[in-house]
Structures are given as C-alpha cells and as structure tokens.
mmCIF file of C-alpha atoms in Angstrom:
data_model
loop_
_atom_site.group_PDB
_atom_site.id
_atom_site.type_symbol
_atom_site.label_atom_id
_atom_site.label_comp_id
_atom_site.label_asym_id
_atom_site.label_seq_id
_atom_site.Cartn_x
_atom_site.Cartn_y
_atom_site.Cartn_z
ATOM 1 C CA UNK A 133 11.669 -12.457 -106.841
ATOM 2 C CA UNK A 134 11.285 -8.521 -107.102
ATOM 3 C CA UNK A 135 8.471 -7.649 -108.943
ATOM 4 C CA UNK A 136 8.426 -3.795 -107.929
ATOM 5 C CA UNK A 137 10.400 -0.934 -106.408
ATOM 6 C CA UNK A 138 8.624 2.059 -104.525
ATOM 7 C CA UNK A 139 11.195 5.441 -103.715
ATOM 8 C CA UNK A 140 10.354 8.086 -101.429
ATOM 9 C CA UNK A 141 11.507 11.158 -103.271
ATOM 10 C CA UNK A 142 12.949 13.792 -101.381
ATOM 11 C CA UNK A 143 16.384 12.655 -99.954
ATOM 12 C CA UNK A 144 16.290 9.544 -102.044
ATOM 13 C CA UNK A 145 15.818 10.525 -105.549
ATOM 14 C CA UNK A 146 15.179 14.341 -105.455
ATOM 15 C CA UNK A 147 18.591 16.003 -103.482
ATOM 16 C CA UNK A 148 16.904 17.780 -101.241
ATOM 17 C CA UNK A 149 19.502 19.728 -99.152
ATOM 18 C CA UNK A 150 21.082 20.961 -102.527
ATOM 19 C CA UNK A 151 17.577 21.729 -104.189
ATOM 20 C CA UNK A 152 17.043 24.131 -101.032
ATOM 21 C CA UNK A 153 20.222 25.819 -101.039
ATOM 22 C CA UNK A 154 20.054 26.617 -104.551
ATOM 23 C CA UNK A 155 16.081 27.743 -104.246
ATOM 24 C CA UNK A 156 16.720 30.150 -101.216
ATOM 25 C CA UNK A 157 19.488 31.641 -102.773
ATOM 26 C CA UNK A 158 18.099 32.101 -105.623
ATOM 27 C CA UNK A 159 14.890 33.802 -104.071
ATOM 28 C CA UNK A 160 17.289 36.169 -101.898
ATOM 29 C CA UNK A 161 18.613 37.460 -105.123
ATOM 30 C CA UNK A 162 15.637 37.813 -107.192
ATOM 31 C CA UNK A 163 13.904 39.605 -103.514
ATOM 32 C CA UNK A 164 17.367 41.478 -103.406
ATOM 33 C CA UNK A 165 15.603 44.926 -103.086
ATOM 34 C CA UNK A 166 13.536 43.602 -100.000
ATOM 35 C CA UNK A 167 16.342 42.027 -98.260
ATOM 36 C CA UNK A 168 19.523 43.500 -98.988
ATOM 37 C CA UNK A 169 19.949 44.505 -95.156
ATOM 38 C CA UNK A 170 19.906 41.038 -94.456
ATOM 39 C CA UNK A 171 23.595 39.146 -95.538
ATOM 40 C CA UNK A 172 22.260 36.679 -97.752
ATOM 41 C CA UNK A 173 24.753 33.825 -95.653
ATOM 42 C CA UNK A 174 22.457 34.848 -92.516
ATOM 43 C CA UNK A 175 19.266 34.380 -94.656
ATOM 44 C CA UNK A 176 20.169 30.905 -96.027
ATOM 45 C CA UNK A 177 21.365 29.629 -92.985
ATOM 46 C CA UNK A 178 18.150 31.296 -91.178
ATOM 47 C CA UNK A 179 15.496 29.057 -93.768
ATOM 48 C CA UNK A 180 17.936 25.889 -93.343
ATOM 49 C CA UNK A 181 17.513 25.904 -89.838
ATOM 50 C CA UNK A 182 13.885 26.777 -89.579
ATOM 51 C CA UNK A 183 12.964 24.328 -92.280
ATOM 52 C CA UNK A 184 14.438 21.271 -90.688
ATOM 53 C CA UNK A 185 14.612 19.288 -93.862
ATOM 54 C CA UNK A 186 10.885 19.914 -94.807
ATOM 55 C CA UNK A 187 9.496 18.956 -91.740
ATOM 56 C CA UNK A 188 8.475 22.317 -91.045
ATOM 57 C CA UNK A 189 5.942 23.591 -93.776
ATOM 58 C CA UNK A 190 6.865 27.305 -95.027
ATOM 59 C CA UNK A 191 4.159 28.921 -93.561
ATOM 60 C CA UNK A 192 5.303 28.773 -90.141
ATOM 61 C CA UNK A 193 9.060 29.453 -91.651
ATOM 62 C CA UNK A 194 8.790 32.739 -93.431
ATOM 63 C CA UNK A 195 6.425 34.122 -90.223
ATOM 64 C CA UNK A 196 9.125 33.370 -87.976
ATOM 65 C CA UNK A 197 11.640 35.061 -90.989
ATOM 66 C CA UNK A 198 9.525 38.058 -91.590
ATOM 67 C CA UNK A 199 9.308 38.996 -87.848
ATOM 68 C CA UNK A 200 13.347 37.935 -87.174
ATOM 69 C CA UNK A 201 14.395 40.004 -89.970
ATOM 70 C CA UNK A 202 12.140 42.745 -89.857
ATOM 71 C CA UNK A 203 10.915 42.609 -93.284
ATOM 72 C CA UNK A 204 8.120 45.249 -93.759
ATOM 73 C CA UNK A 205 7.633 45.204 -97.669
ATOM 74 C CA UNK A 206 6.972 41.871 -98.238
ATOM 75 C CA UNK A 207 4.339 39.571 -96.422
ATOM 76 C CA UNK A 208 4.834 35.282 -95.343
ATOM 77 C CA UNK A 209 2.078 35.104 -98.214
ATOM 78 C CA UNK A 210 3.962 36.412 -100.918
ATOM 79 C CA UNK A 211 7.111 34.350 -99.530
ATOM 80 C CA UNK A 212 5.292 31.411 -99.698
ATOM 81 C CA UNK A 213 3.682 31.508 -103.061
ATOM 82 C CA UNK A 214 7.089 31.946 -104.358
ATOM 83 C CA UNK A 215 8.084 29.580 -102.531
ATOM 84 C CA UNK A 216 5.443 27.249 -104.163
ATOM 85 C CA UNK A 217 5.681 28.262 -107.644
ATOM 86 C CA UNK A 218 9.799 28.734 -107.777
ATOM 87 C CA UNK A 219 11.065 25.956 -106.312
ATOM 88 C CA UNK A 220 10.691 23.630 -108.732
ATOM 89 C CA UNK A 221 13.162 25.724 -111.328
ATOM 90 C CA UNK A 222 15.554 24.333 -108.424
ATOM 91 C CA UNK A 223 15.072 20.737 -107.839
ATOM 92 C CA UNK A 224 18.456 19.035 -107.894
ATOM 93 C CA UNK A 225 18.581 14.921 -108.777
ATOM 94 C CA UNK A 226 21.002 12.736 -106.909
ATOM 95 C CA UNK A 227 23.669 11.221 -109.047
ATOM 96 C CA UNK A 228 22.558 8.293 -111.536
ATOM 97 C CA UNK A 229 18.720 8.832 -111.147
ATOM 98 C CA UNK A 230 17.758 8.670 -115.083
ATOM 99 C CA UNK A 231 20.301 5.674 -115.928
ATOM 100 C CA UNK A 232 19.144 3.837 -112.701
ATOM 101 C CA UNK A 233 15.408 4.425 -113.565
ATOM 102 C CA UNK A 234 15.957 3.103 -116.872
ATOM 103 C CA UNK A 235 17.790 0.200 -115.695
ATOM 104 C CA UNK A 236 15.373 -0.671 -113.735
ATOM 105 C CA UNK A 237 12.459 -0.608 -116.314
ATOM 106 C CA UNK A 238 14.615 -2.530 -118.732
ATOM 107 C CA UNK A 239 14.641 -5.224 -116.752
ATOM 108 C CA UNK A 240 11.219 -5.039 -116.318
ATOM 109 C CA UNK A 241 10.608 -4.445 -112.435
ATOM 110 C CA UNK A 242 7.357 -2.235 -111.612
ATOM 111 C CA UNK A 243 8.256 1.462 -110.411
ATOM 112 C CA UNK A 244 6.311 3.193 -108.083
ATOM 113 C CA UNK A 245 6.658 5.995 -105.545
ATOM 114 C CA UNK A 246 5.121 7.175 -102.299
ATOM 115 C CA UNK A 247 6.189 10.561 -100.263
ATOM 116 C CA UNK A 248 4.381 12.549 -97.891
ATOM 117 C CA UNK A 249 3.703 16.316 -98.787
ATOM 118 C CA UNK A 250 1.418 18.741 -100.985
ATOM 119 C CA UNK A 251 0.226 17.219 -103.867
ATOM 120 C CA UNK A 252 0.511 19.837 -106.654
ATOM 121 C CA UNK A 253 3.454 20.451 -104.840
ATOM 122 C CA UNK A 254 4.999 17.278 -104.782
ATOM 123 C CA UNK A 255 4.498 16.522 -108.690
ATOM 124 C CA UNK A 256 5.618 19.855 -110.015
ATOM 125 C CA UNK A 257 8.971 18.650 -109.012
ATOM 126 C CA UNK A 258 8.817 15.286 -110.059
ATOM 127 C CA UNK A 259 7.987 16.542 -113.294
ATOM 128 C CA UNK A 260 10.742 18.997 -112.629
ATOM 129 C CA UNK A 261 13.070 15.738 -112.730
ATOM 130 C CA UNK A 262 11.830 14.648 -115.388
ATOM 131 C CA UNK A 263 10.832 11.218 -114.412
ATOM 132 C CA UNK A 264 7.022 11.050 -113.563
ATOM 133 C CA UNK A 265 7.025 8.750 -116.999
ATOM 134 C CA UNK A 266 9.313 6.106 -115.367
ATOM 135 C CA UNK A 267 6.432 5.488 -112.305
ATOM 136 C CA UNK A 268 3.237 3.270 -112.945
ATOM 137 C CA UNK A 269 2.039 4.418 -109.628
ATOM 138 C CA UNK A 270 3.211 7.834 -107.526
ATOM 139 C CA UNK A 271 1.239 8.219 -104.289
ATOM 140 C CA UNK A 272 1.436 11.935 -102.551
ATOM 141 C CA UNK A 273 0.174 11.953 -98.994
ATOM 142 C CA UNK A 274 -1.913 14.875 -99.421
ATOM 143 C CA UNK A 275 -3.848 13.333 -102.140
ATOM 144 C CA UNK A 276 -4.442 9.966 -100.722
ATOM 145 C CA UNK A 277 -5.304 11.080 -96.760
ATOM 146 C CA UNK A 278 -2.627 9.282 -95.855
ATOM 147 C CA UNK A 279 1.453 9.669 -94.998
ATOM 148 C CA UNK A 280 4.242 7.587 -94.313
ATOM 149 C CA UNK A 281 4.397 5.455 -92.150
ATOM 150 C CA UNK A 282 0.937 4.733 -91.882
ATOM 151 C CA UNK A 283 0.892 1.098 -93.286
ATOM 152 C CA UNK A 284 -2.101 1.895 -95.270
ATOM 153 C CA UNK A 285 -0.544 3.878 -97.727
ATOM 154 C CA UNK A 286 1.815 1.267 -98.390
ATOM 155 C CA UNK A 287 -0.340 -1.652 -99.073
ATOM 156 C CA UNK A 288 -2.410 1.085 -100.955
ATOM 157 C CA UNK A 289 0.783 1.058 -103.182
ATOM 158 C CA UNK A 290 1.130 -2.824 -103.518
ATOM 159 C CA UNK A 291 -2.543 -3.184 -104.512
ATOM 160 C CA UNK A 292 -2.086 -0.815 -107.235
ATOM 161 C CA UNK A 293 0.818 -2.397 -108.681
ATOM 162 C CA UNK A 294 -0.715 -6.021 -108.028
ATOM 163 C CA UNK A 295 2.507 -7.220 -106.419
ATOM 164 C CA UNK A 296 2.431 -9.214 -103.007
ATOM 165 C CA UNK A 297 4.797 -7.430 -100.135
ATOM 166 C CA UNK A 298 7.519 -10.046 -100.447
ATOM 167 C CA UNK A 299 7.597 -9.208 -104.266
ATOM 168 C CA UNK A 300 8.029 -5.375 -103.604
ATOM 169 C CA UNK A 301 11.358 -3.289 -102.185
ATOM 170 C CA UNK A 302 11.075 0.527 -100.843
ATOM 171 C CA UNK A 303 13.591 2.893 -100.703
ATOM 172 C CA UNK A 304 14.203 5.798 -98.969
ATOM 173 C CA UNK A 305 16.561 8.177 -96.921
ATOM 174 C CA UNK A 306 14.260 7.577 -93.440
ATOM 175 C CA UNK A 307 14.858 5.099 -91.356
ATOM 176 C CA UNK A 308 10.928 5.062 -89.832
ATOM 177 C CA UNK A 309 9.056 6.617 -92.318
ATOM 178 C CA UNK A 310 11.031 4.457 -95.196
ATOM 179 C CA UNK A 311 12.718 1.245 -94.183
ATOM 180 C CA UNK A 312 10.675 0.546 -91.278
ATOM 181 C CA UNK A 313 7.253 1.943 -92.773
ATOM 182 C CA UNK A 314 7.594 -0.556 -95.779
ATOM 183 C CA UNK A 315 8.870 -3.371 -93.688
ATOM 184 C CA UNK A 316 6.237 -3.613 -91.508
ATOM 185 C CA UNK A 317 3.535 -4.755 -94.445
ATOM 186 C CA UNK A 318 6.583 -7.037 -95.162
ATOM 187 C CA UNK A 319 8.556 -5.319 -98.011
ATOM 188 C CA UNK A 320 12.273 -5.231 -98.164
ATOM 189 C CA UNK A 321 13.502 -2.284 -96.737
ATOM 190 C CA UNK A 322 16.205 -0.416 -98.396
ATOM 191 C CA UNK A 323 18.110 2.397 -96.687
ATOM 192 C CA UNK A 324 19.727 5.344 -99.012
ATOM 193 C CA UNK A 325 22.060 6.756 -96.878
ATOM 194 C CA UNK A 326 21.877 10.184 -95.235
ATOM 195 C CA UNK A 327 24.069 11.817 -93.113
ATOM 196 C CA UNK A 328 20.824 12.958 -91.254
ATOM 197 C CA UNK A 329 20.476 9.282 -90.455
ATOM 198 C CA UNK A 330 22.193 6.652 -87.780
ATOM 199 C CA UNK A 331 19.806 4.136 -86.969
ATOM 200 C CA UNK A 332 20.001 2.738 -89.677
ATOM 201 C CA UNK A 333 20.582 -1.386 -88.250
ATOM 202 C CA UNK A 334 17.242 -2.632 -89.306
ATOM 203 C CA UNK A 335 17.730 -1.694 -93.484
ATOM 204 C CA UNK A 336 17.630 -5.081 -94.899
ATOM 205 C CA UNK A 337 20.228 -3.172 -97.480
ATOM 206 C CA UNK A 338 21.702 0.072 -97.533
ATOM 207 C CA UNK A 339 23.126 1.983 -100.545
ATOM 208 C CA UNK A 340 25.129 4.811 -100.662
ATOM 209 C CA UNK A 341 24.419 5.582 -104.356
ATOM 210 C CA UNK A 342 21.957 4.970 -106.560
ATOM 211 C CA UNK A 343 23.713 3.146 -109.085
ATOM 212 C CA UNK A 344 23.758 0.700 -106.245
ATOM 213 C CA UNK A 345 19.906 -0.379 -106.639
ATOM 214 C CA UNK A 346 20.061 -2.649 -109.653
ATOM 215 C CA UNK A 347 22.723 -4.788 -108.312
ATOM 216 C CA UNK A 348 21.211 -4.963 -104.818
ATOM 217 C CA UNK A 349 17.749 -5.686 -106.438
ATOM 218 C CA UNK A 350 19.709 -9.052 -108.262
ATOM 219 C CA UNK A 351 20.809 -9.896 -105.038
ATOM 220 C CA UNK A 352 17.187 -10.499 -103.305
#
C-alpha cells in the first residue's frame, strides 16, 4: 500500500520550459534599453539554448550572453541577480497541480518532494506555486549536500516521512535522476512524460498528466 508520494519539481510539477520562456521575455523587455540591438527572438532562443533545461547554472549563461551580444551596460552580475529575484513572478504550474495535490492529501497519502538546485532558489518558486503547504517534507539539494540520484537523499526522504521504500512512489520528468534514482532504494518509479525524454522502459508507470497520479497510485 502507498503510504507517500515524493515529486521532483521542475518538469514535473513546476512547467519549466514555459516558466523560462515567459521569464526571459519578460527580462528582455523590462532590460529593453540595454538590449534593443539584440531581436528579442535571437535573445530567447540564445538563453534556451545555453541553459539546457537548467543544467547549466546562469552564471556561466549570461557570460557567454554578455560577450555574444556585446552588451557593455550591463554586467553577468546584474543579469543574474535578476535572474534570481524575477523569476519566480514567472513560474508556470503544469495542468491539474492544486486539484491533484489535494486529491492526494484527501486521501491521506504523505507528500513530499526532492529536486536538486539552490535552495532559496528552489523554494521561492515553490512558494511561487503556491503549494509548499501541501508537502510534509521538501528536500533541496543545496541544502541537504546532496542531489539526485545519489541514493542518500532519497532514503533521507523516506526516513523523514517514516515510510518503508515499498510504501513510497517518486515522480518525476528524468528518467535517471527520477525513476531510476528512486527505484534503486526500491520505490516505485513513476515517469511524467517529457518530450526531452525516451528511455523511458524502466518507469514502473508513466503519466502523461497529472490528473493521472491518483488513479495510478489506486492501482499499486
């Protein structure tokens, strides 16, 4: 029986790819002054790329911007601190996260979440979602020394909750850091799909929405 459910959060319950688009536009237009000799298509496209999907911190991305685009008024730093402190007036939900959330806790399964990145970070846009009250436990890698999939973090997560592995399902958009992370402490691993994503075979379940946990949940 499912006791608890742990989500990664960007890609699985926080819509990443839209969030971004709608934070770098919004910082070309508000920095319109700065970069108007840039086309702002060329700009977007330019952060997309660099950032592959947050893999790449923004440090590294606005240097490489800065020197591309020829930007002499403004600095990385001053990119980056916006960066930090805007782009949670931008974070994007999927579909069905509040009504699946409180699904969830009515039936009276254990919520908890684990995702790799900065910790102040990380929460302001959880809190941005609006759902940090849903979560008995949230783990951010910077916080806890430790990042998906290092199995430590995940049996960090069970002990808090006081579930066994068997009584516990993850889910997340990764296939490694996600499914296979969680499964090898001996959770269920569930896949939310991505595009991103094809290998994909060893998700004990997939979804494609999350509307689609509850009733998968009922089915373990």
């Amino acid at each position: 029986m499912i006791k608890a459910a742990i989500f990664d959060l960007d890609g699985t319950l926080l819509n990443r790819d839209a969030s971004v688009l709608a934070f770098i536009r919004n910082q070309y237009e508000r920095m319109h002054h700065w970069l108007q000799h840039i086309p702002i298509d060329i700009y977007v496209s330019r952060f997309i790329e660099l950032d592959q999907r947050g893999y790449v911190w923004k440090d590294r991305v606005y240097k490489q911007m800065i020197e591309e685009f020829a930007i002499p008024e403004l600095t990385w730093e001053e990119l980056l601190d916006d960066y930090i402190s805007q782009f949670k007036f931008s974070c994007i939900p999927f579909p069905h996260l509040h009504s699946m959330l409180d699904e969830l806790k009515a039936a009276g399964i254990q919520l908890g979440m684990i995702t790799n990145g900065f910790g102040r970070f990380q929460m302001d846009n959880i809190q941005a979602l609006g759902i940090e009250h849903y979560f008995h436990e949230i783990l951010i890698s910077e916080w806890e020394g430790l990042k998906k999939p290092d199995p430590e973090i995940f049996k960090r997560a069970l002990t808090r909750l006081h579930v066994k592995p068997e009584e516990c399902i993850f889910i997340g958009d990764h296939p490694e850091y996600d499914v296979y992370g969680a499964q090898q402490v001996g959770m269920k691993g569930v896949w939310k799909s991505d595009p991103h994503w094809t290998d994909t075979n060893h998700a004990d379940f997939v979804i494609e929405d999350l509307a689609d946990l509850p009733r998968t949940i009922r089915t373990v």
